[in-house]
Coordinates of N, CA and C in Angstrom, one line a residue:
M1 N 139.6 -196.4 -84.3 CA 139.3 -195.3 -83.3 C 140.8 -194.9 -81.7
T2 N 140.1 -194.1 -81.6 CA 141.5 -194.1 -80.3 C 140.4 -194.4 -79.0
A3 N 141.1 -194.6 -78.1 CA 140.1 -195.3 -77.0 C 139.7 -193.1 -76.0
M4 N 140.1 -192.4 -76.3 CA 139.7 -191.6 -76.2 C 138.3 -191.0 -76.8
Q5 N 138.1 -191.2 -78.7 CA 137.2 -190.8 -79.2 C 135.9 -191.7 -79.5
K6 N 136.2 -193.5 -78.3 CA 135.3 -194.6 -78.5 C 134.8 -193.5 -76.9
W7 N 135.4 -193.5 -75.7 CA 135.1 -193.1 -74.8 C 133.8 -191.8 -75.2
G8 N 134.7 -190.9 -76.0 CA 133.3 -190.4 -76.5 C 132.1 -189.5 -76.8
S9 N 132.2 -190.9 -77.6 CA 131.0 -191.2 -78.8 C 130.3 -192.0 -77.8
W10 N 130.7 -193.3 -76.4 CA 130.1 -194.0 -76.0 C 129.0 -192.4 -75.3
I11 N 129.5 -191.5 -74.5 CA 129.2 -190.4 -73.6 C 127.8 -189.0 -74.5
L12 N 128.5 -188.9 -75.3 CA 127.8 -188.4 -76.1 C 125.9 -188.8 -76.3
S13 N 126.6 -190.3 -77.0 CA 125.3 -191.2 -76.8 C 124.8 -191.4 -75.6
G14 N 125.2 -191.8 -74.7 CA 125.0 -193.0 -74.1 C 123.5 -191.5 -73.0
L15 N 124.0 -190.1 -72.8 CA 123.0 -189.3 -71.9 C 122.1 -189.4 -72.4
P16 N 122.0 -188.9 -73.9 CA 120.8 -188.2 -74.0 C 120.0 -190.0 -74.7
G17 N 120.8 -191.1 -74.6 CA 119.9 -192.2 -75.4 C 119.1 -192.4 -74.2
A18 N 120.1 -192.5 -72.6 CA 119.1 -193.3 -71.5 C 118.2 -192.2 -70.9
A19 N 118.6 -190.8 -71.5 CA 117.1 -189.6 -71.2 C 116.1 -190.3 -72.0
L20 N 115.9 -190.4 -73.3 CA 115.6 -191.1 -74.0 C 115.1 -192.4 -73.6
L21 N 115.3 -193.2 -74.0 CA 114.7 -194.6 -73.1 C 113.7 -194.4 -71.8
A22 N 114.7 -193.5 -70.8 CA 113.6 -193.1 -69.2 C 112.3 -192.3 -70.0
S23 N 112.4 -192.1 -70.6 CA 111.3 -191.0 -71.4 C 110.4 -192.0 -72.0
A24 N 110.1 -192.9 -72.7 CA 109.8 -194.0 -73.4 C 109.0 -194.7 -72.2
G25 N 109.8 -195.0 -70.9 CA 109.3 -195.8 -70.2 C 108.0 -194.9 -69.3
A26 N 109.0 -193.7 -69.3 CA 107.8 -192.6 -68.6 C 106.1 -193.1 -69.3
K27 N 106.4 -192.4 -70.4 CA 105.3 -192.6 -71.2 C 104.1 -194.5 -71.3
F28 N 105.1 -195.2 -71.2 CA 104.3 -196.7 -70.7 C 103.6 -196.5 -69.4
V29 N 104.6 -196.5 -68.9 CA 104.1 -196.7 -67.0 C 103.2 -194.9 -66.3
K30 N 103.5 -194.5 -67.4 CA 102.9 -193.2 -66.8 C 103.0 -192.7 -64.9
P31 N 103.7 -192.3 -64.8 CA 103.6 -192.0 -63.5 C 102.4 -191.2 -62.7
A32 N 102.9 -190.6 -61.3 CA 102.3 -189.6 -60.4 C 102.3 -188.1 -61.5
G33 N 101.6 -188.0 -61.4 CA 101.5 -186.6 -61.8 C 102.0 -186.3 -63.7
F34 N 101.9 -187.2 -64.5 CA 102.9 -187.5 -65.6 C 100.9 -187.4 -66.9
E35 N 100.6 -187.7 -66.5 CA 99.3 -186.6 -66.9 C 99.4 -185.5 -67.9
Q36 N 99.0 -184.9 -66.5 CA 99.5 -183.2 -66.1 C 100.3 -182.9 -66.9
G37 N 101.4 -183.4 -66.6 CA 102.9 -182.9 -67.8 C 101.8 -183.1 -68.9
F38 N 101.8 -184.1 -69.1 CA 101.7 -184.2 -70.6 C 100.4 -183.2 -71.3
A39 N 99.4 -183.1 -70.2 CA 98.6 -182.0 -70.9 C 98.8 -181.3 -70.8
N40 N 100.0 -180.7 -70.2 CA 100.1 -179.3 -70.5 C 101.1 -178.8 -72.1
F41 N 101.6 -180.0 -72.5 CA 101.9 -179.7 -73.4 C 101.1 -179.9 -74.9
G42 N 100.1 -180.0 -74.1 CA 99.0 -180.0 -75.2 C 98.5 -181.4 -76.1
W43 N 99.1 -182.1 -75.6 CA 98.8 -184.0 -76.1 C 97.9 -184.3 -75.9
P44 N 96.8 -185.2 -76.1 CA 95.9 -186.1 -75.3 C 96.6 -187.7 -74.5
I45 N 96.7 -187.6 -73.9 CA 96.4 -188.4 -72.7 C 97.5 -190.2 -73.5
G46 N 96.3 -189.6 -74.3 CA 95.9 -191.3 -74.8 C 96.9 -192.0 -76.6
L47 N 97.3 -190.6 -76.3 CA 98.4 -190.6 -77.7 C 99.9 -190.8 -77.0
A48 N 100.2 -190.6 -75.4 CA 101.4 -191.1 -74.6 C 102.4 -193.1 -75.1
T49 N 101.0 -193.4 -75.0 CA 102.0 -194.6 -75.3 C 102.2 -195.4 -77.2
P50 N 101.4 -194.9 -77.9 CA 101.9 -194.8 -79.4 C 103.7 -193.7 -79.5
I51 N 103.2 -192.6 -78.4 CA 104.6 -191.9 -79.1 C 105.5 -192.5 -78.4
G52 N 105.6 -192.8 -77.1 CA 106.6 -193.7 -76.2 C 106.9 -195.1 -77.6
I53 N 106.2 -195.8 -77.6 CA 106.4 -197.2 -78.9 C 107.3 -196.2 -80.0
V54 N 107.3 -195.1 -80.1 CA 108.4 -194.4 -81.7 C 109.7 -194.0 -81.1
E55 N 109.2 -193.5 -80.4 CA 110.6 -193.0 -79.1 C 111.7 -193.6 -78.6
L56 N 111.2 -195.2 -78.1 CA 112.0 -196.3 -77.6 C 112.5 -197.2 -78.6
L57 N 111.4 -197.2 -80.6 CA 111.9 -197.6 -81.8 C 113.2 -197.5 -82.5
C58 N 112.7 -195.8 -81.8 CA 113.8 -194.9 -82.2 C 115.3 -194.3 -82.2
T59 N 115.1 -194.9 -81.1 CA 116.4 -194.9 -79.5 C 117.6 -196.2 -80.2
V60 N 116.4 -197.3 -79.8 CA 116.6 -199.0 -80.3 C 117.5 -198.9 -81.4
L61 N 116.7 -198.7 -82.6 CA 117.9 -197.8 -83.4 C 119.1 -197.6 -84.2
Y62 N 118.8 -196.3 -83.0 CA 120.0 -196.1 -82.9 C 121.4 -196.4 -82.2
F63 N 121.0 -197.2 -81.1 CA 122.2 -197.7 -80.9 C 121.7 -199.5 -81.5
I64 N 121.8 -200.0 -82.3 CA 122.6 -200.8 -83.1 C 123.0 -200.5 -84.6
P65 N 124.9 -201.1 -84.2 CA 125.8 -200.1 -85.1 C 124.8 -199.8 -87.0
K66 N 124.6 -201.3 -87.1 CA 123.6 -201.9 -88.2 C 122.7 -200.8 -89.2
T67 N 122.0 -200.0 -87.8 CA 121.2 -198.7 -88.5 C 120.7 -197.7 -87.6
S68 N 121.9 -197.5 -87.2 CA 122.7 -196.8 -86.1 C 122.2 -195.2 -86.3
V69 N 122.3 -194.8 -88.0 CA 122.2 -193.9 -88.8 C 120.3 -193.6 -89.1
L70 N 120.0 -194.6 -89.5 CA 118.5 -194.6 -89.9 C 117.9 -194.4 -88.2
G71 N 118.2 -194.4 -87.0 CA 118.1 -193.8 -85.2 C 117.8 -192.8 -85.5
A72 N 119.0 -192.2 -85.9 CA 119.8 -191.0 -85.1 C 119.3 -190.3 -87.0
I73 N 118.3 -190.2 -87.8 CA 117.5 -189.3 -89.2 C 116.1 -189.1 -87.9
L74 N 115.7 -190.8 -87.7 CA 114.5 -191.1 -87.0 C 114.3 -189.9 -85.6
L75 N 115.2 -190.1 -84.9 CA 115.7 -189.3 -83.6 C 116.0 -187.4 -84.3
T76 N 116.4 -187.1 -85.3 CA 116.3 -186.3 -85.1 C 115.2 -185.4 -85.5
G77 N 113.8 -186.6 -86.0 CA 113.0 -185.7 -86.9 C 112.0 -185.9 -85.4
Y78 N 112.2 -186.9 -84.7 CA 111.1 -187.2 -83.4 C 111.7 -185.8 -82.9
L79 N 113.2 -185.5 -82.0 CA 113.3 -184.9 -81.2 C 113.0 -182.9 -81.9
G80 N 112.8 -182.9 -83.2 CA 112.1 -182.0 -84.0 C 110.9 -181.5 -83.4
G81 N 110.4 -182.3 -83.5 CA 108.9 -182.5 -82.9 C 107.9 -181.9 -81.5
A82 N 109.8 -182.8 -81.0 CA 109.1 -182.3 -79.1 C 109.9 -180.3 -79.1
I83 N 110.9 -180.1 -80.1 CA 111.6 -178.5 -80.2 C 110.0 -178.1 -80.1
A84 N 109.7 -177.9 -82.0 CA 108.1 -177.5 -82.3 C 107.1 -177.6 -81.4
T85 N 106.8 -178.5 -80.4 CA 106.2 -178.4 -78.6 C 106.3 -177.8 -78.7
H86 N 107.9 -177.4 -77.5 CA 107.5 -176.7 -76.6 C 107.8 -175.4 -77.3
V87 N 108.5 -175.1 -78.1 CA 108.7 -173.8 -78.6 C 106.8 -173.0 -78.8
R88 N 105.6 -174.0 -79.0 CA 104.5 -174.1 -79.1 C 103.6 -173.2 -77.8
I89 N 104.9 -174.1 -76.7 CA 104.1 -173.8 -75.7 C 104.9 -172.2 -74.8
G90 N 105.8 -171.7 -75.3 CA 106.9 -171.1 -74.4 C 107.6 -171.7 -73.7
D91 N 107.5 -172.4 -74.0 CA 108.6 -173.5 -72.7 C 109.9 -173.4 -73.4
A92 N 110.9 -174.0 -72.3 CA 112.7 -173.7 -73.3 C 113.2 -175.2 -74.2
F93 N 113.6 -174.4 -75.1 CA 113.5 -175.9 -75.9 C 115.1 -176.6 -76.0
I94 N 115.8 -176.5 -75.2 CA 117.4 -176.5 -75.2 C 117.7 -177.5 -75.2
G95 N 116.6 -178.5 -74.1 CA 117.4 -180.0 -74.2 C 116.6 -181.5 -75.2
P96 N 116.1 -180.9 -75.9 CA 115.8 -181.5 -76.7 C 116.4 -181.3 -78.2
L97 N 117.3 -180.2 -78.2 CA 118.0 -179.6 -79.0 C 119.1 -180.3 -78.7
A98 N 120.3 -179.9 -77.3 CA 121.2 -181.0 -76.7 C 121.0 -182.1 -77.6
F99 N 120.0 -182.8 -76.8 CA 120.0 -184.0 -76.8 C 121.0 -184.7 -78.7
G100 N 119.8 -184.0 -79.7 CA 119.7 -184.0 -81.2 C 122.0 -184.0 -81.8
V101 N 121.8 -182.7 -80.5 CA 123.3 -182.2 -81.0 C 124.3 -183.8 -80.6
M102 N 124.1 -183.9 -79.5 CA 125.0 -184.9 -78.5 C 125.5 -186.1 -79.5
L103 N 123.5 -186.9 -79.9 CA 123.6 -187.9 -80.4 C 124.2 -188.1 -81.9
W104 N 124.0 -187.1 -82.5 CA 124.7 -186.3 -84.1 C 126.7 -186.4 -83.3
G105 N 126.5 -185.9 -82.5 CA 128.3 -186.0 -82.1 C 129.0 -187.2 -82.3
G106 N 128.2 -188.4 -80.6 CA 128.5 -189.1 -81.3 C 129.1 -190.2 -81.5
L107 N 127.5 -189.7 -83.3 CA 127.5 -190.4 -83.5 C 128.7 -190.7 -85.4
Y108 N 129.0 -189.2 -84.7 CA 130.1 -188.3 -85.7 C 131.8 -189.7 -85.2
L109 N 131.3 -189.7 -84.1 CA 132.9 -190.1 -83.5 C 132.9 -191.5 -83.6
R110 N 131.6 -192.4 -83.8 CA 132.0 -194.3 -83.4 C 131.2 -194.3 -85.2
D111 N 131.6 -193.5 -85.8 CA 130.9 -194.4 -87.2 C 131.7 -193.0 -88.4
P112 N 132.3 -194.2 -89.1 CA 133.9 -193.6 -89.9 C 132.7 -193.1 -91.2
R113 N 131.8 -193.9 -91.7 CA 130.8 -193.4 -92.8 C 130.3 -192.0 -92.0
I114 N 130.2 -191.7 -91.1 CA 129.6 -190.4 -90.7 C 131.2 -188.8 -90.7
R115 N 131.6 -190.1 -90.4 CA 132.7 -188.1 -90.3 C 133.4 -188.8 -92.2
A116 N 133.4 -189.2 -92.8 CA 133.5 -189.5 -94.4 C 132.2 -188.2 -95.0
L117 N 131.6 -188.8 -94.7 CA 130.6 -187.8 -94.9 C 130.6 -186.2 -95.1
I118 N 131.1 -185.5 -93.5 CA 131.1 -184.7 -92.7 C 132.1 -184.7 -92.0
P119 N 133.4 -184.1 -93.1 CA 135.0 -184.2 -92.5 C 134.7 -182.5 -91.6
L120 N 135.5 -182.8 -90.5 CA 135.4 -181.6 -90.2 C 137.1 -180.7 -91.0
K121 N 137.6 -181.5 -91.1 CA 138.8 -181.1 -91.7 C 139.3 -181.6 -92.6
S122 N 140.4 -181.4 -93.4 CA 140.2 -181.5 -94.8 C 142.0 -182.3 -94.6

């Protein structure tokens, strides 16, 4: 792995990863205005903590090298649910979509198993 690949992989993985960790944290802390924002998505506030746990666990799995592929698969499902939620209320869904692309791009750069599975050049 070149230095450029290494840096690129951690930037592509780190940005959405940090945002997902912050999002999970917000679901535990529930800062001012959180309940209203959560309710706008149509989810009862009682689901914030369980959703935060799922988000946190999937993100942690993504950053552990041995479980990174499983974490990426689980985060893809999680972000698919986020996209569906945004579409249902007529909100922009580019954020969760971009996060998913960035997560897989970062994993592609740092994991030779993914590059072997999905070769971009022959």
